[in-house]
XYZ file of N, CA and C in Angstrom:
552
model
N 59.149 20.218 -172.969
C 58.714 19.763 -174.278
C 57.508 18.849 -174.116
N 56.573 18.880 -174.760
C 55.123 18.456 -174.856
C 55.431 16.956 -175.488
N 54.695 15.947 -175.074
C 54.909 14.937 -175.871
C 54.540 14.794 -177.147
N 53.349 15.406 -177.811
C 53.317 16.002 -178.917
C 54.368 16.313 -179.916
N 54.856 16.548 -179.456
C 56.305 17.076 -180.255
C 57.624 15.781 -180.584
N 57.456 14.548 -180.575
C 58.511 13.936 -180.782
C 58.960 13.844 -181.993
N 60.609 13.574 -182.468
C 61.023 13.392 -183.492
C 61.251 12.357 -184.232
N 61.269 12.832 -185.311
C 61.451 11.379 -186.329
C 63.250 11.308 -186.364
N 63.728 10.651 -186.175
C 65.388 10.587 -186.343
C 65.971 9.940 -186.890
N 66.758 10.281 -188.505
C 66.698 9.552 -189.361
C 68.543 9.304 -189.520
N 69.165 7.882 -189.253
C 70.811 8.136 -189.579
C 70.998 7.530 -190.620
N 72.814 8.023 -190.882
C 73.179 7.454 -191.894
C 73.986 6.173 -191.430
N 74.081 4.910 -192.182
C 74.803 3.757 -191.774
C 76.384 4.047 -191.596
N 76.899 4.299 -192.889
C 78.419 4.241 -192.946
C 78.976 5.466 -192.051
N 79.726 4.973 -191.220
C 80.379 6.071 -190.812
C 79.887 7.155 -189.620
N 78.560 6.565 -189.577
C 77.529 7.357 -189.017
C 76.919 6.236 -187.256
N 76.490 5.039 -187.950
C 76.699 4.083 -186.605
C 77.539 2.576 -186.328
N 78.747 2.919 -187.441
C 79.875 2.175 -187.434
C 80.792 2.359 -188.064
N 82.120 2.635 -187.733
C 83.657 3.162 -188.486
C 83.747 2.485 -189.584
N 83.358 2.907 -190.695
C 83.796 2.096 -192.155
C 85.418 1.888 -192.187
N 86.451 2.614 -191.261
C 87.632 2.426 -191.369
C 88.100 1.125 -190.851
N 87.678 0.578 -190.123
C 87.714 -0.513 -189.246
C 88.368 -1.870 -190.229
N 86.609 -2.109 -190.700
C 86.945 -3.122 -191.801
C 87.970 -2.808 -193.158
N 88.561 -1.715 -193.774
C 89.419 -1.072 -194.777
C 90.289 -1.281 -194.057
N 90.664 -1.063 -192.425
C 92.161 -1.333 -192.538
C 92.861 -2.853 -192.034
N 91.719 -3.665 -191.871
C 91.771 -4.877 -191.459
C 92.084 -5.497 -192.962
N 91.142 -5.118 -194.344
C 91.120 -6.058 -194.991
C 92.484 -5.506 -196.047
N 93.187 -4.504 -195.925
C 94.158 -3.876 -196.367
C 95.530 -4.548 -195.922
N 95.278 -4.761 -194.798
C 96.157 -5.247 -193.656
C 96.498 -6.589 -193.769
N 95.537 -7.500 -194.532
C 95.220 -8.906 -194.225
C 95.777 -9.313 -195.714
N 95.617 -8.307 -196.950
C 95.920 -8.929 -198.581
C 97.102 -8.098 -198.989
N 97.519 -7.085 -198.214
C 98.739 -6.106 -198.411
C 99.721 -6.479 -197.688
N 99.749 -6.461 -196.572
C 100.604 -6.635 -195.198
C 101.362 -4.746 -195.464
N 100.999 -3.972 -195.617
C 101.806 -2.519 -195.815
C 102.338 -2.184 -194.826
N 103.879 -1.766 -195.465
C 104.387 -0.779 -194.633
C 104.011 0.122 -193.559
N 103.365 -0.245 -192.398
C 102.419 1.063 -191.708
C 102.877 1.910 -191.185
N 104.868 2.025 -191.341
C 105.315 3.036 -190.480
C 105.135 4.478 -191.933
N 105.073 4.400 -192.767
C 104.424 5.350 -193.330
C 102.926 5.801 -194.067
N 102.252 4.535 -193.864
C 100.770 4.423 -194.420
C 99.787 4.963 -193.302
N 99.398 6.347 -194.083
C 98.118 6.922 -192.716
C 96.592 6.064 -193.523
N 96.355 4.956 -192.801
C 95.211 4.387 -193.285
C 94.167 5.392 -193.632
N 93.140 6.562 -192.775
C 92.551 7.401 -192.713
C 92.528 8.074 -194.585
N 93.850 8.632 -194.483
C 93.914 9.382 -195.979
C 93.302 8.117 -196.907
N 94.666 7.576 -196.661
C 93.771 6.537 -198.087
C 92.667 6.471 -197.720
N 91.959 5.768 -197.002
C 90.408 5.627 -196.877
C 89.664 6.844 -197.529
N 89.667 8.260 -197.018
C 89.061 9.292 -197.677
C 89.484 9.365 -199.182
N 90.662 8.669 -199.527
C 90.390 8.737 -201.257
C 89.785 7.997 -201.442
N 89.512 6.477 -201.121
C 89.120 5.311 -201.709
C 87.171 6.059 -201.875
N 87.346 6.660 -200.573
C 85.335 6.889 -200.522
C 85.351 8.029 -201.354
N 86.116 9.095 -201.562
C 86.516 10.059 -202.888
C 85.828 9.480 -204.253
N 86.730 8.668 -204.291
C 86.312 7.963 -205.948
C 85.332 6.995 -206.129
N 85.005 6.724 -205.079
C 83.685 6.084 -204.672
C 82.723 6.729 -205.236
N 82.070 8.197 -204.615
C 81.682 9.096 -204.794
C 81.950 9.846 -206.057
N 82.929 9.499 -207.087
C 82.667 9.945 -208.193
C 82.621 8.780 -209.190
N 82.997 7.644 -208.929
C 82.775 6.555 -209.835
C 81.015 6.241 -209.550
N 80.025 6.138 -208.736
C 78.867 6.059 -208.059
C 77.742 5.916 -208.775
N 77.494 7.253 -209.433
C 76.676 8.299 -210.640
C 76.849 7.107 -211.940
N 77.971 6.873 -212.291
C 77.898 5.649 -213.172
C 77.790 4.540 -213.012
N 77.569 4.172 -212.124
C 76.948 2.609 -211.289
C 75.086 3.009 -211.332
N 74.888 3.904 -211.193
C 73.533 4.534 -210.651
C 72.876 3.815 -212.325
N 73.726 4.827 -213.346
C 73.500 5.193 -214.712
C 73.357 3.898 -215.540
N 74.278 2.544 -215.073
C 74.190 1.520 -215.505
C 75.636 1.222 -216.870
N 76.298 2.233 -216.350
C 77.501 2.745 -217.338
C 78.783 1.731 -216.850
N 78.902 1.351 -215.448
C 79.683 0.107 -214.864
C 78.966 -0.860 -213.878
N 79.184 -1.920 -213.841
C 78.744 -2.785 -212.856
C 79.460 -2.062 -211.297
N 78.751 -2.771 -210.467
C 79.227 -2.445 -209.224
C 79.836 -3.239 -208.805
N 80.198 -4.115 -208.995
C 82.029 -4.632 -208.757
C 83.229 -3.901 -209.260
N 82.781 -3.555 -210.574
C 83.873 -2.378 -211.273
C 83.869 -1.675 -210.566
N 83.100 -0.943 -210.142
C 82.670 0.667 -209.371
C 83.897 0.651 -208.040
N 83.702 -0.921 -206.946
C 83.897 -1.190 -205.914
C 85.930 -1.022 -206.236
N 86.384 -1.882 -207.256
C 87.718 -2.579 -207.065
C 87.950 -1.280 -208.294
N 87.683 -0.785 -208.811
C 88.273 0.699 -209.454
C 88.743 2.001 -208.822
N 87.658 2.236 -207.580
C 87.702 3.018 -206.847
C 89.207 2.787 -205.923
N 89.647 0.856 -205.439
C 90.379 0.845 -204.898
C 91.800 1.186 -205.602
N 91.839 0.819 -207.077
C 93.464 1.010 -208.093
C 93.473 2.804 -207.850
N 91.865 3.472 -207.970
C 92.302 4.662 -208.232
C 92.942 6.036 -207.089
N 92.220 5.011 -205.525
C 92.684 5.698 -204.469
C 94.438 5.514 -204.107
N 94.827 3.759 -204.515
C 95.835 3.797 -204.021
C 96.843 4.506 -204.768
N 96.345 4.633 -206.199
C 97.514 5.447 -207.036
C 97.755 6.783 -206.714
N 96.097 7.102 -206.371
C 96.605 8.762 -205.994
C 97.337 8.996 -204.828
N 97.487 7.765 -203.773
C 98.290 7.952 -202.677
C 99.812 7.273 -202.719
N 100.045 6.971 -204.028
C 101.452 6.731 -204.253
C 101.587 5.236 -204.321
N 100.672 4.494 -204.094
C 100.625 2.979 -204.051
C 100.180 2.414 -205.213
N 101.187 1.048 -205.391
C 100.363 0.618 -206.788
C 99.861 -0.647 -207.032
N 98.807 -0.930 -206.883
C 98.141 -2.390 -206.672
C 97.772 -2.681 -207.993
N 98.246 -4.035 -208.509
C 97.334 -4.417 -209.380
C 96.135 -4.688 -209.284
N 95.232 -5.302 -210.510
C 93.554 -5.741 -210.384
C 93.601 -6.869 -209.906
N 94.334 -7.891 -209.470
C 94.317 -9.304 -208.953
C 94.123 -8.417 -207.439
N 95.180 -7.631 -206.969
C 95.576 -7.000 -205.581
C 93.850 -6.149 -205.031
N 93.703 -5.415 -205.774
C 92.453 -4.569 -205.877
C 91.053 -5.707 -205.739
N 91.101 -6.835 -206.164
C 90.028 -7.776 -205.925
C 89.895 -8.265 -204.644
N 91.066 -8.579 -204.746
C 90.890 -9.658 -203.035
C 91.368 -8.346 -201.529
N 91.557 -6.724 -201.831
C 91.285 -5.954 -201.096
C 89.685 -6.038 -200.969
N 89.272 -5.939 -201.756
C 87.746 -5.752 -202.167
C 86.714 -6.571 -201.597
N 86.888 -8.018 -201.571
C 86.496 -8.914 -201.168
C 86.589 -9.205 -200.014
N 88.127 -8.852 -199.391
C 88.173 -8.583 -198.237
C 87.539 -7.632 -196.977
N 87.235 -6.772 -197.465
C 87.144 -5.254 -197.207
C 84.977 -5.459 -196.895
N 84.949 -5.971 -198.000
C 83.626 -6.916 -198.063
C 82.497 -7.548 -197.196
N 83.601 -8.740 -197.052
C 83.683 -9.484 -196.164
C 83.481 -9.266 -194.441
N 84.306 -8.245 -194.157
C 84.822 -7.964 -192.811
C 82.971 -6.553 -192.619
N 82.885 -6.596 -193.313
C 81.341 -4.897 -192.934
C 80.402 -6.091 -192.775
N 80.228 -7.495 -192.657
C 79.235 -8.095 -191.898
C 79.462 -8.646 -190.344
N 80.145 -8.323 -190.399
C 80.963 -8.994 -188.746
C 81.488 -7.537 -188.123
N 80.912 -6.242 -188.320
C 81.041 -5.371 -187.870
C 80.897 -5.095 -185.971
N 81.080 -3.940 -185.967
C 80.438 -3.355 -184.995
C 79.722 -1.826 -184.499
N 78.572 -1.402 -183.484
C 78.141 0.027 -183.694
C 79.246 0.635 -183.078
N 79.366 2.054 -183.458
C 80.489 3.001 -182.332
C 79.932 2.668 -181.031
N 80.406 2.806 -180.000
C 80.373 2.483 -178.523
C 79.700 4.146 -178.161
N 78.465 3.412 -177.491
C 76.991 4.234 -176.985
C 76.398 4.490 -177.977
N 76.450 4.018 -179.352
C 74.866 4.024 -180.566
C 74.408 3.035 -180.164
N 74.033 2.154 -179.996
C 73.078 1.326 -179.135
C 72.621 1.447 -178.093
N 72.874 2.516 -177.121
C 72.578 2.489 -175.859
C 71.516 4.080 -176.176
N 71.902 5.018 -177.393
C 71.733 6.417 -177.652
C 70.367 5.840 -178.915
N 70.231 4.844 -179.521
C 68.961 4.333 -180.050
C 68.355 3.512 -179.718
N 68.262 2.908 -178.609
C 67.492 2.683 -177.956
C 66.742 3.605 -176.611
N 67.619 4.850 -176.323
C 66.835 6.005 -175.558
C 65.997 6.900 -176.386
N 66.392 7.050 -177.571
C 65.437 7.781 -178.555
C 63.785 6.439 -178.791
N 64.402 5.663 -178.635
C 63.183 5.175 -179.232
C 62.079 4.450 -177.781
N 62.825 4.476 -176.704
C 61.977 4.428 -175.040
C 61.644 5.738 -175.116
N 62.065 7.064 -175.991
C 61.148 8.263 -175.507
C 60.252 8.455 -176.231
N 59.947 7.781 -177.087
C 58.308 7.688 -178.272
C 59.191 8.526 -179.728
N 60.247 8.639 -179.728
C 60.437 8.883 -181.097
C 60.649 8.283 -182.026
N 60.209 8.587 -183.778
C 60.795 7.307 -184.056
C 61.900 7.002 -184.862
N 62.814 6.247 -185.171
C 64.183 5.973 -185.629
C 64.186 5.057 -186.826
N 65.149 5.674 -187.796
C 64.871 5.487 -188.889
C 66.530 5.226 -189.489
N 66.640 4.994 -190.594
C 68.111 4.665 -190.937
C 67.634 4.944 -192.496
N 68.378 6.333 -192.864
C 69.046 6.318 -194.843
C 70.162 6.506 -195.253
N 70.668 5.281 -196.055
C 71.647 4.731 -196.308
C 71.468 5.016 -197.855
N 72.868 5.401 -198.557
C 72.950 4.740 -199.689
C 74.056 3.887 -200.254
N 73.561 2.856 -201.074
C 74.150 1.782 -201.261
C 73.307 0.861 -201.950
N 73.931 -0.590 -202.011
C 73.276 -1.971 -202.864
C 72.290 -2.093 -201.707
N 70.785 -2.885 -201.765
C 70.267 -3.018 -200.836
C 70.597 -4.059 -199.788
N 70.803 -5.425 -200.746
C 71.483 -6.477 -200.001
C 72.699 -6.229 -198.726
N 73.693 -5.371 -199.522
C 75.100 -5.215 -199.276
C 74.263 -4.269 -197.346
N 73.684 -3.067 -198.047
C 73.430 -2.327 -196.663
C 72.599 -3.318 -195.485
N 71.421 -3.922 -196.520
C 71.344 -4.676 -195.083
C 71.401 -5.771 -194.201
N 73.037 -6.793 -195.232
C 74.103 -7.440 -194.777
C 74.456 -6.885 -193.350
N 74.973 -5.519 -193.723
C 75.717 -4.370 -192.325
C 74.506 -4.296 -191.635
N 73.792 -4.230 -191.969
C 72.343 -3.638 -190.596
C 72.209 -5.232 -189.869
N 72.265 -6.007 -190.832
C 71.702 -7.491 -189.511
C 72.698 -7.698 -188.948
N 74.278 -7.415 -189.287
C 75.696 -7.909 -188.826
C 75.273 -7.078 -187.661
N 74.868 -5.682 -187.584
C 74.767 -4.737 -186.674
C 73.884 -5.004 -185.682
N 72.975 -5.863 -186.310
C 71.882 -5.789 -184.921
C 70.860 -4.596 -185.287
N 70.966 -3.801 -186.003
C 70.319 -2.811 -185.819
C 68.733 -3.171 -186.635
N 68.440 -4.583 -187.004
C 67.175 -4.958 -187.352
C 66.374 -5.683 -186.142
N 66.954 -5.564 -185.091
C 66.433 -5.865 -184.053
C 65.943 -4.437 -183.135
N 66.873 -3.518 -183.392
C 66.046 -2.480 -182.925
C 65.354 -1.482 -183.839
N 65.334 -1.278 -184.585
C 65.066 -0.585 -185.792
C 64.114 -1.465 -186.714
N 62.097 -1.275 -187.432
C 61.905 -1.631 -187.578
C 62.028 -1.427 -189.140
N 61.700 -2.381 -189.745
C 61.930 -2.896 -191.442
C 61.396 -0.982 -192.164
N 60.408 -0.802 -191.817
C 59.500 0.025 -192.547
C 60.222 1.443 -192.205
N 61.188 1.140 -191.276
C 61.799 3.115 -191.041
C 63.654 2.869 -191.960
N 63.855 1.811 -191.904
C 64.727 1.831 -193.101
C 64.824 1.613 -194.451
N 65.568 2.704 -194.720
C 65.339 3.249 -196.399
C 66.995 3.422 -196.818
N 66.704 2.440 -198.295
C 68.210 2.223 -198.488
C 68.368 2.597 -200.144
N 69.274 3.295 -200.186
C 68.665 4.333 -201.780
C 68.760 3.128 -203.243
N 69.284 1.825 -203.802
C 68.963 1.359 -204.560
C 68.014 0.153 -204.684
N 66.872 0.562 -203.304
C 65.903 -0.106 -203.061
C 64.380 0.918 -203.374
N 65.177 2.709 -202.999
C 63.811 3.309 -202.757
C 64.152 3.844 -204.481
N 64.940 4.165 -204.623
C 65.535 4.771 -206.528
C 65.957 5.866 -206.247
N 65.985 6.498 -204.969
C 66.235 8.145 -204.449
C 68.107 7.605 -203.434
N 68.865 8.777 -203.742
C 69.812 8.662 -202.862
C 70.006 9.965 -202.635
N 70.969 10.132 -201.072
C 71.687 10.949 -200.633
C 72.293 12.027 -201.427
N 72.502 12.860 -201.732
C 72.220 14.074 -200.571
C 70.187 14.524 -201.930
N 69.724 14.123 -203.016
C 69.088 14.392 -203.319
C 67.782 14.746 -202.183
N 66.877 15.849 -202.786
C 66.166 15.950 -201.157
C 64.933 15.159 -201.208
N 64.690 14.829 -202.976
C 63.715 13.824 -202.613
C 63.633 12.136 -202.257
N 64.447 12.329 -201.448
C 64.636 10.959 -200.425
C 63.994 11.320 -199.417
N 64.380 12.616 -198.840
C 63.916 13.089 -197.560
C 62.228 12.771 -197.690
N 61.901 13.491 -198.917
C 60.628 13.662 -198.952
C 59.762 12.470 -199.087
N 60.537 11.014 -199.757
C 59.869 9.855 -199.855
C 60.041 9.119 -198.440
N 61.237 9.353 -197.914
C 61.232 8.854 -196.284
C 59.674 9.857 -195.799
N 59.756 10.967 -195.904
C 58.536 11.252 -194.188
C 57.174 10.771 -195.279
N 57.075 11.063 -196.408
C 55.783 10.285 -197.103
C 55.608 8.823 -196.535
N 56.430 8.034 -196.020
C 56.497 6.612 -196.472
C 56.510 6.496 -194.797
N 57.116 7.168 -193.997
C 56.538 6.774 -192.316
C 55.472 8.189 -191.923
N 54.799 8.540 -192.709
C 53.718 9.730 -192.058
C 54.616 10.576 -190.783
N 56.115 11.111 -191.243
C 56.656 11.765 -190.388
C 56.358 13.269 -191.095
N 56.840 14.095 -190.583
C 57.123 15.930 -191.261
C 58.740 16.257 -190.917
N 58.915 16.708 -192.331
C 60.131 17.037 -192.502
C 60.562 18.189 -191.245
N 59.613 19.311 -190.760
C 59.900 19.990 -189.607
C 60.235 19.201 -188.561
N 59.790 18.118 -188.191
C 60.085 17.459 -186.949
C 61.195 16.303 -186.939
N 61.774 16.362 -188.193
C 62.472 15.017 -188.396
C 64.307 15.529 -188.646
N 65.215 14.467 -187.966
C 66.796 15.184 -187.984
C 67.049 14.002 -188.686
C-alpha cells in the first residue's frame, strides 16, 4: 500500500471505544441493589438504548427536554422487562448512570489500536451522537482529547446532523478535507 492512500477513520463513542454497560450496571446496582440472580443486565440495557432510540427524534424535535428523554426511557425499559421503578427511582438511576460515563474507561487495546492508526499517518476522527457537553464529558473522562484532535471530532447536537443520516458523513469529510472513498 502506497502512502498515498491513508485513511480517514472515523468511530463511534458509545459502545464503540467504551462499554456503555459498565456504567448502567454500576449505577443500577448502586440506587436498586436488584435481585441479580435473575436480572440479565445486558437485556435491560438493550431496552433502555431501545427507547432511547425511539424517545430521541422528540428530543431532536424539541417535543421533550432531555432529561425527560433520559429518565423516561429508564420507567419505559424497566417496565418492558417486568420491573417497576418509580420517577423518584428512574431519577437517581439516571443521575447515577450519569455520573459514572465520566470516570469511564476505553475497551482494553483502543488506545494502543488509536494510537497505531494515527503513528501510520492516518487520520482519526470520532462521530458521536448525543448532547455535546454530555459526549465530550466521556471523551475528556476518556482521554481521548489527548489523542484525538478537537477538529476530527464531530458530535451530532453540535454539528445539527446525526447518525445513521448520511449527511453527517458528508459534513464530517467536508469539514476535515477527507473522501468518503477513503474514510471507515
Amino acid at each position: 500500500m502506497e502512502t498515498s492512500h491513508k485513511l480517514a477513520i472515523f468511530f463511534d463513542l458509545d459502545d464503540t471505544l467504551y462499554d456503555h454497560l459498565v456504567p448502567f450496571k454500576e449505577a443500577v446496582r448502586e440506587v436498586l441493589s436488584p435481585d441479580e440472580s435473575s436480572l440479565d443486565f445486558a437485556e435491560l440495557f438493550y431496552k433502555v438504548r431501545h427507547h432511547s432510540d425511539v424517545l430521541w427524534p422528540m428530543y431532536l424535535r424539541g417535543e421533550i427536554p432531555l432529561e425527560e428523554t433520559r429518565v423516561r426511557r429508564l420507567e419505559l425499559a424497566f417496565a418492558e422487562y417486568g420491573l417497576q421503578i418509580d420517577r423518584d427511582q428512574a431519577t437517581a438511576v439516571q443521575a447515577a448512570y450519569i455520573g459514572r460515563q465520566y470516570t469511564i474507561q476505553m475497551i482494553d487495546g483502543v488506545r494502543e489500536h488509536l494510537e497505531r492508526f494515527i503513528a501510520d499517518g492516518h487520520k482519526v476522527g470520532i462521530i458521536t451522537n448525543g448532547p455535546k457537553d454530555h459526549q465530550m464529558s466521556k471523551i475528556r473522562g476518556l482521554g481521548l482529547d489527548q489523542i484525538i484532535p478537537e477538529d476530527m471530532i464531530f458530535i451530532s447536537d453540535a454539528v445539527g446532523l446525526a447518525k445513521p443520516d448520511p449527511e453527517i458523513f458528508i459534513h464530517v469529510n467536508q469539514k476535515t478535507g477527507t473522501l468518503a472513498d477513503n474514510s471507515l
